[in-house]
PDB file of C-alpha atoms in Angstrom:
ATOM      1  CA  MET L 480     -23.671 -32.440 -47.077  1.00 77.00           C
ATOM      2  CA  ASN L 481     -20.598 -34.683 -47.065  1.00 86.00           C
ATOM      3  CA  GLY L 482     -22.661 -37.640 -45.888  1.00 88.00           C
ATOM      4  CA  SER L 483     -25.218 -37.331 -48.702  1.00 91.00           C
ATOM      5  CA  LEU L 484     -22.479 -36.879 -51.303  1.00 94.00           C
ATOM      6  CA  THR L 485     -20.706 -39.985 -49.986  1.00 94.00           C
ATOM      7  CA  ASN L 486     -23.988 -41.893 -50.154  1.00 95.00           C
ATOM      8  CA  PHE L 487     -24.455 -40.726 -53.751  1.00 95.00           C
ATOM      9  CA  LEU L 488     -20.982 -41.934 -54.749  1.00 95.00           C
ATOM     10  CA  ALA L 489     -21.401 -45.248 -52.915  1.00 95.00           C
ATOM     11  CA  ILE L 490     -24.572 -46.033 -54.855  1.00 95.00           C
ATOM     12  CA  VAL L 491     -23.013 -45.052 -58.191  1.00 95.00           C
ATOM     13  CA  ILE L 492     -19.830 -47.056 -57.577  1.00 95.00           C
ATOM     14  CA  GLY L 493     -21.746 -50.044 -56.207  1.00 93.00           C
ATOM     15  CA  SER L 494     -24.065 -49.974 -59.218  1.00 92.00           C
ATOM     16  CA  GLY L 495     -21.066 -49.841 -61.557  1.00 92.00           C
ATOM     17  CA  ILE L 496     -19.633 -52.961 -59.961  1.00 92.00           C
ATOM     18  CA  GLY L 497     -23.018 -54.664 -60.151  1.00 89.00           C
ATOM     19  CA  LEU L 498     -23.406 -53.817 -63.845  1.00 87.00           C
ATOM     20  CA  PHE L 499     -19.948 -55.244 -64.538  1.00 87.00           C
ATOM     21  CA  ILE L 500     -20.836 -58.459 -62.718  1.00 84.00           C
ATOM     22  CA  LYS L 501     -24.252 -58.596 -64.427  1.00 78.00           C
ATOM     23  CA  ARG L 502     -22.732 -59.410 -67.823  1.00 74.00           C
ATOM     24  CA  GLY L 503     -21.582 -62.856 -66.732  1.00 69.00           C
ATOM     25  CA  ILE L 504     -24.675 -63.893 -64.765  1.00 72.00           C
ATOM     26  CA  PRO L 505     -27.204 -66.182 -66.518  1.00 77.00           C
ATOM     27  CA  GLU L 506     -30.863 -65.081 -66.423  1.00 75.00           C
ATOM     28  CA  ARG L 507     -31.982 -67.864 -64.063  1.00 79.00           C
ATOM     29  CA  TYR L 508     -29.326 -66.807 -61.548  1.00 78.00           C
ATOM     30  CA  LYS L 509     -30.567 -63.220 -61.703  1.00 74.00           C
ATOM     31  CA  GLU L 510     -34.104 -64.440 -60.969  1.00 79.00           C
ATOM     32  CA  THR L 511     -32.927 -66.420 -57.954  1.00 84.00           C
ATOM     33  CA  ILE L 512     -30.879 -63.451 -56.713  1.00 78.00           C
ATOM     34  CA  MET L 513     -33.937 -61.204 -56.966  1.00 78.00           C
ATOM     35  CA  GLN L 514     -36.058 -63.704 -55.038  1.00 84.00           C
ATOM     36  CA  SER L 515     -33.471 -64.027 -52.281  1.00 85.00           C
ATOM     37  CA  LEU L 516     -33.200 -60.241 -52.074  1.00 80.00           C
ATOM     38  CA  GLY L 517     -36.963 -59.979 -51.796  1.00 84.00           C
ATOM     39  CA  ILE L 518     -36.997 -62.372 -48.843  1.00 89.00           C
ATOM     40  CA  ALA L 519     -34.107 -60.562 -47.130  1.00 85.00           C
ATOM     41  CA  VAL L 520     -35.715 -57.156 -47.632  1.00 82.00           C
ATOM     42  CA  GLY L 521     -38.960 -58.520 -46.178  1.00 87.00           C
ATOM     43  CA  ILE L 522     -37.205 -59.762 -43.039  1.00 89.00           C
ATOM     44  CA  ILE L 523     -35.533 -56.367 -42.566  1.00 84.00           C
ATOM     45  CA  GLY L 524     -38.892 -54.640 -42.967  1.00 85.00           C
ATOM     46  CA  LEU L 525     -40.590 -56.984 -40.487  1.00 90.00           C
ATOM     47  CA  LYS L 526     -37.903 -56.354 -37.885  1.00 88.00           C
ATOM     48  CA  MET L 527     -38.308 -52.597 -38.336  1.00 86.00           C
ATOM     49  CA  ALA L 528     -42.114 -52.753 -38.187  1.00 90.00           C
ATOM     50  CA  LEU L 529     -42.089 -54.701 -34.910  1.00 91.00           C
ATOM     51  CA  SER L 530     -40.000 -51.999 -33.221  1.00 87.00           C
ATOM     52  CA  SER L 531     -43.085 -49.805 -32.739  1.00 90.00           C
ATOM     53  CA  GLU L 532     -44.177 -48.855 -29.242  1.00 89.00           C
ATOM     54  CA  ASN L 533     -47.537 -47.556 -30.488  1.00 90.00           C
ATOM     55  CA  MET L 534     -48.863 -49.751 -33.288  1.00 91.00           C
ATOM     56  CA  ILE L 535     -52.209 -47.932 -33.382  1.00 92.00           C
ATOM     57  CA  LEU L 536     -50.345 -44.752 -34.286  1.00 92.00           C
ATOM     58  CA  VAL L 537     -48.435 -46.595 -37.004  1.00 92.00           C
ATOM     59  CA  ILE L 538     -51.605 -48.116 -38.491  1.00 93.00           C
ATOM     60  CA  LEU L 539     -53.388 -44.758 -38.439  1.00 94.00           C
ATOM     61  CA  SER L 540     -50.413 -43.067 -40.117  1.00 94.00           C
ATOM     62  CA  ILE L 541     -50.290 -45.751 -42.824  1.00 95.00           C
ATOM     63  CA  ALA L 542     -54.029 -45.438 -43.474  1.00 95.00           C
ATOM     64  CA  ILE L 543     -54.004 -41.631 -43.719  1.00 95.00           C
ATOM     65  CA  GLY L 544     -50.768 -41.693 -45.707  1.00 94.00           C
ATOM     66  CA  ALA L 545     -52.299 -44.153 -48.170  1.00 95.00           C
ATOM     67  CA  VAL L 546     -55.258 -41.838 -48.783  1.00 96.00           C
ATOM     68  CA  CYS L 547     -52.919 -38.862 -49.300  1.00 95.00           C
ATOM     69  CA  GLY L 548     -50.647 -40.856 -51.605  1.00 93.00           C
ATOM     70  CA  GLU L 549     -53.560 -42.080 -53.724  1.00 94.00           C
ATOM     71  CA  CYS L 550     -54.857 -38.532 -54.049  1.00 95.00           C
ATOM     72  CA  LEU L 551     -51.419 -37.295 -55.097  1.00 93.00           C
ATOM     73  CA  LYS L 552     -50.867 -40.332 -57.383  1.00 91.00           C
ATOM     74  CA  ILE L 553     -47.227 -40.601 -56.315  1.00 89.00           C
ATOM     75  CA  GLN L 554     -46.832 -44.186 -57.542  1.00 87.00           C
ATOM     76  CA  GLN L 555     -48.336 -43.327 -60.921  1.00 88.00           C
ATOM     77  CA  ALA L 556     -45.884 -40.446 -61.348  1.00 88.00           C
ATOM     78  CA  LEU L 557     -42.926 -42.659 -60.399  1.00 82.00           C
ATOM     79  CA  ASP L 558     -44.073 -45.457 -62.722  1.00 82.00           C
ATOM     80  CA  HIS L 559     -44.479 -43.048 -65.635  1.00 84.00           C
ATOM     81  CA  PHE L 560     -41.019 -41.636 -64.999  1.00 82.00           C
ATOM     82  CA  GLY L 561     -39.557 -45.140 -64.762  1.00 78.00           C
ATOM     83  CA  ALA L 562     -41.266 -46.210 -67.997  1.00 80.00           C
ATOM     84  CA  ALA L 563     -39.911 -43.109 -69.728  1.00 81.00           C
ATOM     85  CA  LEU L 564     -36.387 -43.982 -68.562  1.00 75.00           C
ATOM     86  CA  THR L 565     -36.719 -47.545 -69.863  1.00 75.00           C
ATOM     87  CA  HIS L 566     -38.059 -46.319 -73.203  1.00 76.00           C
ATOM     88  CA  ARG L 567     -35.305 -43.726 -73.568  1.00 78.00           C
ATOM     89  CA  LEU L 568     -32.360 -45.960 -72.588  1.00 71.00           C
ATOM     90  CA  GLY L 569     -33.607 -49.189 -74.154  1.00 64.00           C
ATOM     91  CA  ASP L 570     -33.888 -52.796 -73.003  1.00 62.00           C
ATOM     92  CA  ARG L 571     -30.139 -53.378 -73.217  1.00 65.00           C
ATOM     93  CA  TYR L 572     -29.810 -51.684 -69.828  1.00 63.00           C
ATOM     94  CA  GLY L 573     -32.441 -53.912 -68.239  1.00 64.00           C
ATOM     95  CA  ASP L 574     -35.755 -52.732 -66.797  1.00 69.00           C
ATOM     96  CA  VAL L 575     -34.473 -49.255 -65.948  1.00 79.00           C
ATOM     97  CA  GLY L 576     -37.767 -48.091 -64.497  1.00 79.00           C
ATOM     98  CA  ARG L 577     -38.139 -51.021 -62.119  1.00 80.00           C
ATOM     99  CA  GLY L 578     -34.561 -50.706 -60.929  1.00 85.00           C
ATOM    100  CA  PHE L 579     -34.889 -46.955 -60.400  1.00 87.00           C
ATOM    101  CA  VAL L 580     -38.201 -47.076 -58.503  1.00 84.00           C
ATOM    102  CA  THR L 581     -37.284 -50.070 -56.322  1.00 86.00           C
ATOM    103  CA  ALA L 582     -33.807 -48.802 -55.442  1.00 89.00           C
ATOM    104  CA  THR L 583     -35.039 -45.249 -54.759  1.00 89.00           C
ATOM    105  CA  LEU L 584     -37.628 -46.504 -52.286  1.00 86.00           C
ATOM    106  CA  VAL L 585     -35.203 -48.864 -50.546  1.00 87.00           C
ATOM    107  CA  PHE L 586     -32.469 -46.215 -50.229  1.00 90.00           C
ATOM    108  CA  CYS L 587     -34.797 -43.416 -49.077  1.00 87.00           C
ATOM    109  CA  ILE L 588     -37.173 -45.246 -46.734  1.00 82.00           C
ATOM    110  CA  GLY L 589     -35.894 -45.765 -43.220  1.00 74.00           C
ATOM    111  CA  ALA L 590     -34.678 -43.964 -40.170  1.00 73.00           C
ATOM    112  CA  MET L 591     -31.008 -43.822 -41.197  1.00 80.00           C
ATOM    113  CA  ALA L 592     -31.711 -41.549 -44.167  1.00 86.00           C
ATOM    114  CA  ILE L 593     -33.762 -39.079 -42.140  1.00 82.00           C
ATOM    115  CA  VAL L 594     -31.997 -39.207 -38.781  1.00 80.00           C
ATOM    116  CA  GLY L 595     -28.554 -39.216 -40.398  1.00 84.00           C
ATOM    117  CA  SER L 596     -29.408 -36.187 -42.516  1.00 88.00           C
ATOM    118  CA  ILE L 597     -30.834 -34.309 -39.528  1.00 83.00           C
ATOM    119  CA  GLN L 598     -27.760 -35.103 -37.433  1.00 80.00           C
ATOM    120  CA  GLU L 599     -25.471 -33.850 -40.181  1.00 88.00           C
ATOM    121  CA  GLY L 600     -27.491 -30.656 -40.539  1.00 85.00           C
ATOM    122  CA  ILE L 601     -27.581 -29.864 -36.822  1.00 80.00           C
ATOM    123  CA  ASN L 602     -24.063 -30.690 -35.646  1.00 79.00           C
ATOM    124  CA  GLY L 603     -22.152 -31.688 -38.782  1.00 84.00           C
ATOM    125  CA  ASP L 604     -21.878 -35.350 -37.709  1.00 82.00           C
ATOM    126  CA  SER L 605     -22.059 -37.532 -40.845  1.00 87.00           C
ATOM    127  CA  SER L 606     -21.336 -40.859 -39.131  1.00 87.00           C
ATOM    128  CA  ILE L 607     -24.832 -42.308 -39.656  1.00 85.00           C
ATOM    129  CA  LEU L 608     -24.833 -41.375 -43.340  1.00 90.00           C
ATOM    130  CA  TYR L 609     -21.345 -42.839 -43.770  1.00 92.00           C
ATOM    131  CA  ALA L 610     -22.575 -46.122 -42.303  1.00 87.00           C
ATOM    132  CA  LYS L 611     -25.643 -45.958 -44.564  1.00 90.00           C
ATOM    133  CA  SER L 612     -23.361 -45.326 -47.553  1.00 92.00           C
ATOM    134  CA  MET L 613     -21.513 -48.590 -46.956  1.00 88.00           C
ATOM    135  CA  LEU L 614     -24.780 -50.528 -46.686  1.00 86.00           C
ATOM    136  CA  ASP L 615     -26.274 -48.852 -49.753  1.00 89.00           C
ATOM    137  CA  GLY L 616     -23.114 -49.500 -51.756  1.00 91.00           C
ATOM    138  CA  ILE L 617     -23.357 -53.234 -51.066  1.00 88.00           C
ATOM    139  CA  ILE L 618     -27.093 -53.266 -51.814  1.00 87.00           C
ATOM    140  CA  ALA L 619     -26.441 -51.340 -55.051  1.00 91.00           C
ATOM    141  CA  ILE L 620     -24.010 -54.020 -56.244  1.00 90.00           C
ATOM    142  CA  VAL L 621     -26.581 -56.785 -55.838  1.00 85.00           C
ATOM    143  CA  PHE L 622     -29.526 -54.720 -57.100  1.00 87.00           C
ATOM    144  CA  ALA L 623     -27.675 -53.522 -60.197  1.00 89.00           C
ATOM    145  CA  ALA L 624     -26.564 -57.065 -61.003  1.00 86.00           C
ATOM    146  CA  ALA L 625     -30.219 -58.114 -60.955  1.00 82.00           C
ATOM    147  CA  MET L 626     -32.068 -55.013 -62.233  1.00 83.00           C
ATOM    148  CA  GLY L 627     -29.586 -52.980 -64.262  1.00 84.00           C
ATOM    149  CA  ILE L 628     -28.602 -49.336 -64.585  1.00 87.00           C
ATOM    150  CA  GLY L 629     -31.771 -47.940 -63.047  1.00 87.00           C
ATOM    151  CA  VAL L 630     -30.251 -48.615 -59.622  1.00 91.00           C
ATOM    152  CA  ALA L 631     -27.437 -46.144 -60.332  1.00 92.00           C
ATOM    153  CA  LEU L 632     -29.957 -43.446 -61.295  1.00 90.00           C
ATOM    154  CA  ALA L 633     -31.529 -43.815 -57.844  1.00 91.00           C
ATOM    155  CA  ALA L 634     -28.461 -42.039 -56.441  1.00 94.00           C
ATOM    156  CA  ILE L 635     -29.853 -38.718 -57.732  1.00 92.00           C
ATOM    157  CA  PRO L 636     -33.109 -38.635 -55.704  1.00 90.00           C
ATOM    158  CA  VAL L 637     -31.183 -39.944 -52.674  1.00 93.00           C
ATOM    159  CA  LEU L 638     -28.803 -36.979 -52.901  1.00 93.00           C
ATOM    160  CA  PHE L 639     -31.644 -34.450 -53.213  1.00 93.00           C
ATOM    161  CA  TYR L 640     -33.811 -36.104 -50.550  1.00 89.00           C
ATOM    162  CA  GLN L 641     -31.128 -36.358 -47.898  1.00 91.00           C
ATOM    163  CA  GLY L 642     -29.573 -33.059 -48.885  1.00 91.00           C
ATOM    164  CA  MET L 643     -32.856 -31.198 -48.449  1.00 90.00           C
ATOM    165  CA  ILE L 644     -33.378 -32.736 -45.001  1.00 86.00           C
ATOM    166  CA  THR L 645     -29.840 -31.731 -44.013  1.00 89.00           C
ATOM    167  CA  ILE L 646     -30.358 -28.146 -45.174  1.00 89.00           C
ATOM    168  CA  CYS L 647     -33.739 -27.873 -43.404  1.00 83.00           C
ATOM    169  CA  ALA L 648     -32.243 -29.275 -40.191  1.00 79.00           C
ATOM    170  CA  SER L 649     -29.333 -26.837 -40.317  1.00 83.00           C
ATOM    171  CA  VAL L 650     -31.777 -23.933 -40.645  1.00 79.00           C
ATOM    172  CA  SER L 651     -34.339 -25.043 -38.060  1.00 68.00           C
ATOM    173  CA  GLY L 652     -31.872 -26.545 -35.601  1.00 56.00           C
ATOM    174  CA  GLU L 653     -34.530 -28.945 -34.308  1.00 60.00           C
ATOM    175  CA  ALA L 654     -33.800 -32.588 -33.628  1.00 60.00           C
ATOM    176  CA  ILE L 655     -36.294 -35.406 -34.068  1.00 69.00           C
ATOM    177  CA  SER L 656     -37.287 -37.145 -30.825  1.00 76.00           C
ATOM    178  CA  GLN L 657     -36.451 -40.761 -30.030  1.00 78.00           C
ATOM    179  CA  SER L 658     -40.173 -41.620 -30.016  1.00 85.00           C
ATOM    180  CA  ALA L 659     -40.547 -40.194 -33.510  1.00 83.00           C
ATOM    181  CA  ILE L 660     -37.526 -42.199 -34.677  1.00 82.00           C
ATOM    182  CA  THR L 661     -39.032 -45.411 -33.265  1.00 87.00           C
ATOM    183  CA  GLU L 662     -42.408 -44.957 -34.940  1.00 89.00           C
ATOM    184  CA  LEU L 663     -40.793 -43.682 -38.138  1.00 85.00           C
ATOM    185  CA  THR L 664     -38.738 -46.881 -38.253  1.00 85.00           C
ATOM    186  CA  ALA L 665     -41.888 -48.972 -37.816  1.00 90.00           C
ATOM    187  CA  VAL L 666     -43.731 -47.165 -40.626  1.00 90.00           C
ATOM    188  CA  GLY L 667     -40.672 -47.477 -42.854  1.00 86.00           C
ATOM    189  CA  GLY L 668     -40.568 -51.195 -42.061  1.00 87.00           C
ATOM    190  CA  ILE L 669     -44.128 -51.678 -43.299  1.00 91.00           C
ATOM    191  CA  LEU L 670     -43.275 -49.862 -46.521  1.00 89.00           C
ATOM    192  CA  ILE L 671     -40.199 -52.058 -46.956  1.00 87.00           C
ATOM    193  CA  ILE L 672     -42.367 -55.172 -46.524  1.00 91.00           C
ATOM    194  CA  GLY L 673     -44.459 -53.803 -49.407  1.00 89.00           C
ATOM    195  CA  ILE L 674     -41.290 -53.477 -51.498  1.00 86.00           C
ATOM    196  CA  SER L 675     -40.440 -57.086 -50.631  1.00 87.00           C
ATOM    197  CA  LEU L 676     -43.824 -58.319 -51.888  1.00 90.00           C
ATOM    198  CA  ASN L 677     -43.279 -56.405 -55.127  1.00 86.00           C
ATOM    199  CA  MET L 678     -39.814 -57.888 -55.588  1.00 82.00           C
ATOM    200  CA  LEU L 679     -41.201 -61.389 -55.056  1.00 87.00           C
ATOM    201  CA  GLU L 680     -44.078 -60.573 -57.441  1.00 83.00           C
ATOM    202  CA  LEU L 681     -46.559 -61.930 -54.904  1.00 85.00           C
ATOM    203  CA  LYS L 682     -48.762 -58.838 -54.839  1.00 83.00           C
ATOM    204  CA  LEU L 683     -48.486 -55.419 -56.458  1.00 85.00           C
ATOM    205  CA  ILE L 684     -48.254 -52.869 -53.657  1.00 88.00           C
ATOM    206  CA  ARG L 685     -48.253 -49.168 -54.567  1.00 90.00           C
ATOM    207  CA  VAL L 686     -45.543 -48.449 -51.999  1.00 88.00           C
ATOM    208  CA  ALA L 687     -44.833 -44.917 -53.222  1.00 88.00           C
ATOM    209  CA  ASN L 688     -48.413 -43.971 -52.365  1.00 92.00           C
ATOM    210  CA  LEU L 689     -47.641 -44.860 -48.746  1.00 91.00           C
ATOM    211  CA  LEU L 690     -44.737 -42.401 -48.508  1.00 89.00           C
ATOM    212  CA  PRO L 691     -46.857 -39.630 -46.916  1.00 92.00           C
ATOM    213  CA  SER L 692     -47.135 -41.944 -43.901  1.00 92.00           C
ATOM    214  CA  ILE L 693     -43.580 -40.995 -42.919  1.00 87.00           C
ATOM    215  CA  PRO L 694     -44.107 -37.253 -42.291  1.00 88.00           C
ATOM    216  CA  ILE L 695     -47.573 -38.022 -40.886  1.00 92.00           C
ATOM    217  CA  VAL L 696     -46.265 -40.355 -38.160  1.00 90.00           C
ATOM    218  CA  ILE L 697     -43.603 -37.812 -37.183  1.00 86.00           C
ATOM    219  CA  LEU L 698     -46.284 -35.119 -36.970  1.00 88.00           C
ATOM    220  CA  PHE L 699     -48.510 -37.347 -34.809  1.00 89.00           C
ATOM    221  CA  VAL L 700     -45.692 -38.106 -32.384  1.00 88.00           C
ATOM    222  CA  MET L 701     -44.751 -34.414 -32.122  1.00 82.00           C
ATOM    223  CA  MET L 702     -48.388 -33.512 -31.431  1.00 82.00           C
ATOM    224  CA  ASP L 703     -48.698 -36.404 -28.959  1.00 72.00           C
ATOM    225  CA  LEU L 704     -52.166 -37.250 -30.282  1.00 59.00           C
ATOM    226  CA  ILE L 705     -52.227 -40.925 -29.294  1.00 57.00           C
TER     227      ILE L 705
END
């Protein structure tokens, strides 16, 4: 789990740098930074979404995943946890809940987190997770400067999420197919577009309730249903 531990440290260190920078940034600059981040995240998500080779499969996975997520009330649970963090730590640390939820989704959604963890579990190769760590560290700096300490707390679910995938992969010894990676990337891209809309405050998207779409699309590809 060296890759996941490195990713954890990168997010914590990056967040620390961002919090240090945050002190000298006026509020209007933080707002502009958040808007620019929202646009950039949206472009990344769009590029990922357009990589699909079977858009019908992606749409079906999103639809079924949305129903599952609403039934499980994943977003509601995350929001309650985020609100509890903000209440406990106080406003002086920024909107802790928003930073935690947004950063957790950004760091966990995407092919690099899953494929990198599987690769590390199967053959001990942490190269993908090391590359992801560098990217996440840079993102953490900017996010923490705009949203506060909640970004640093997102390192904990990232460690558990990627670590569990690594452990499962090491036990099962099964690799994910290239087709599954492609469609997983597309589904993740759509979720990231939802995060972008939330960051820009254009429309409230319950992105966490779409998370079941990720295992669903992998399952569909493995079953070769469409």
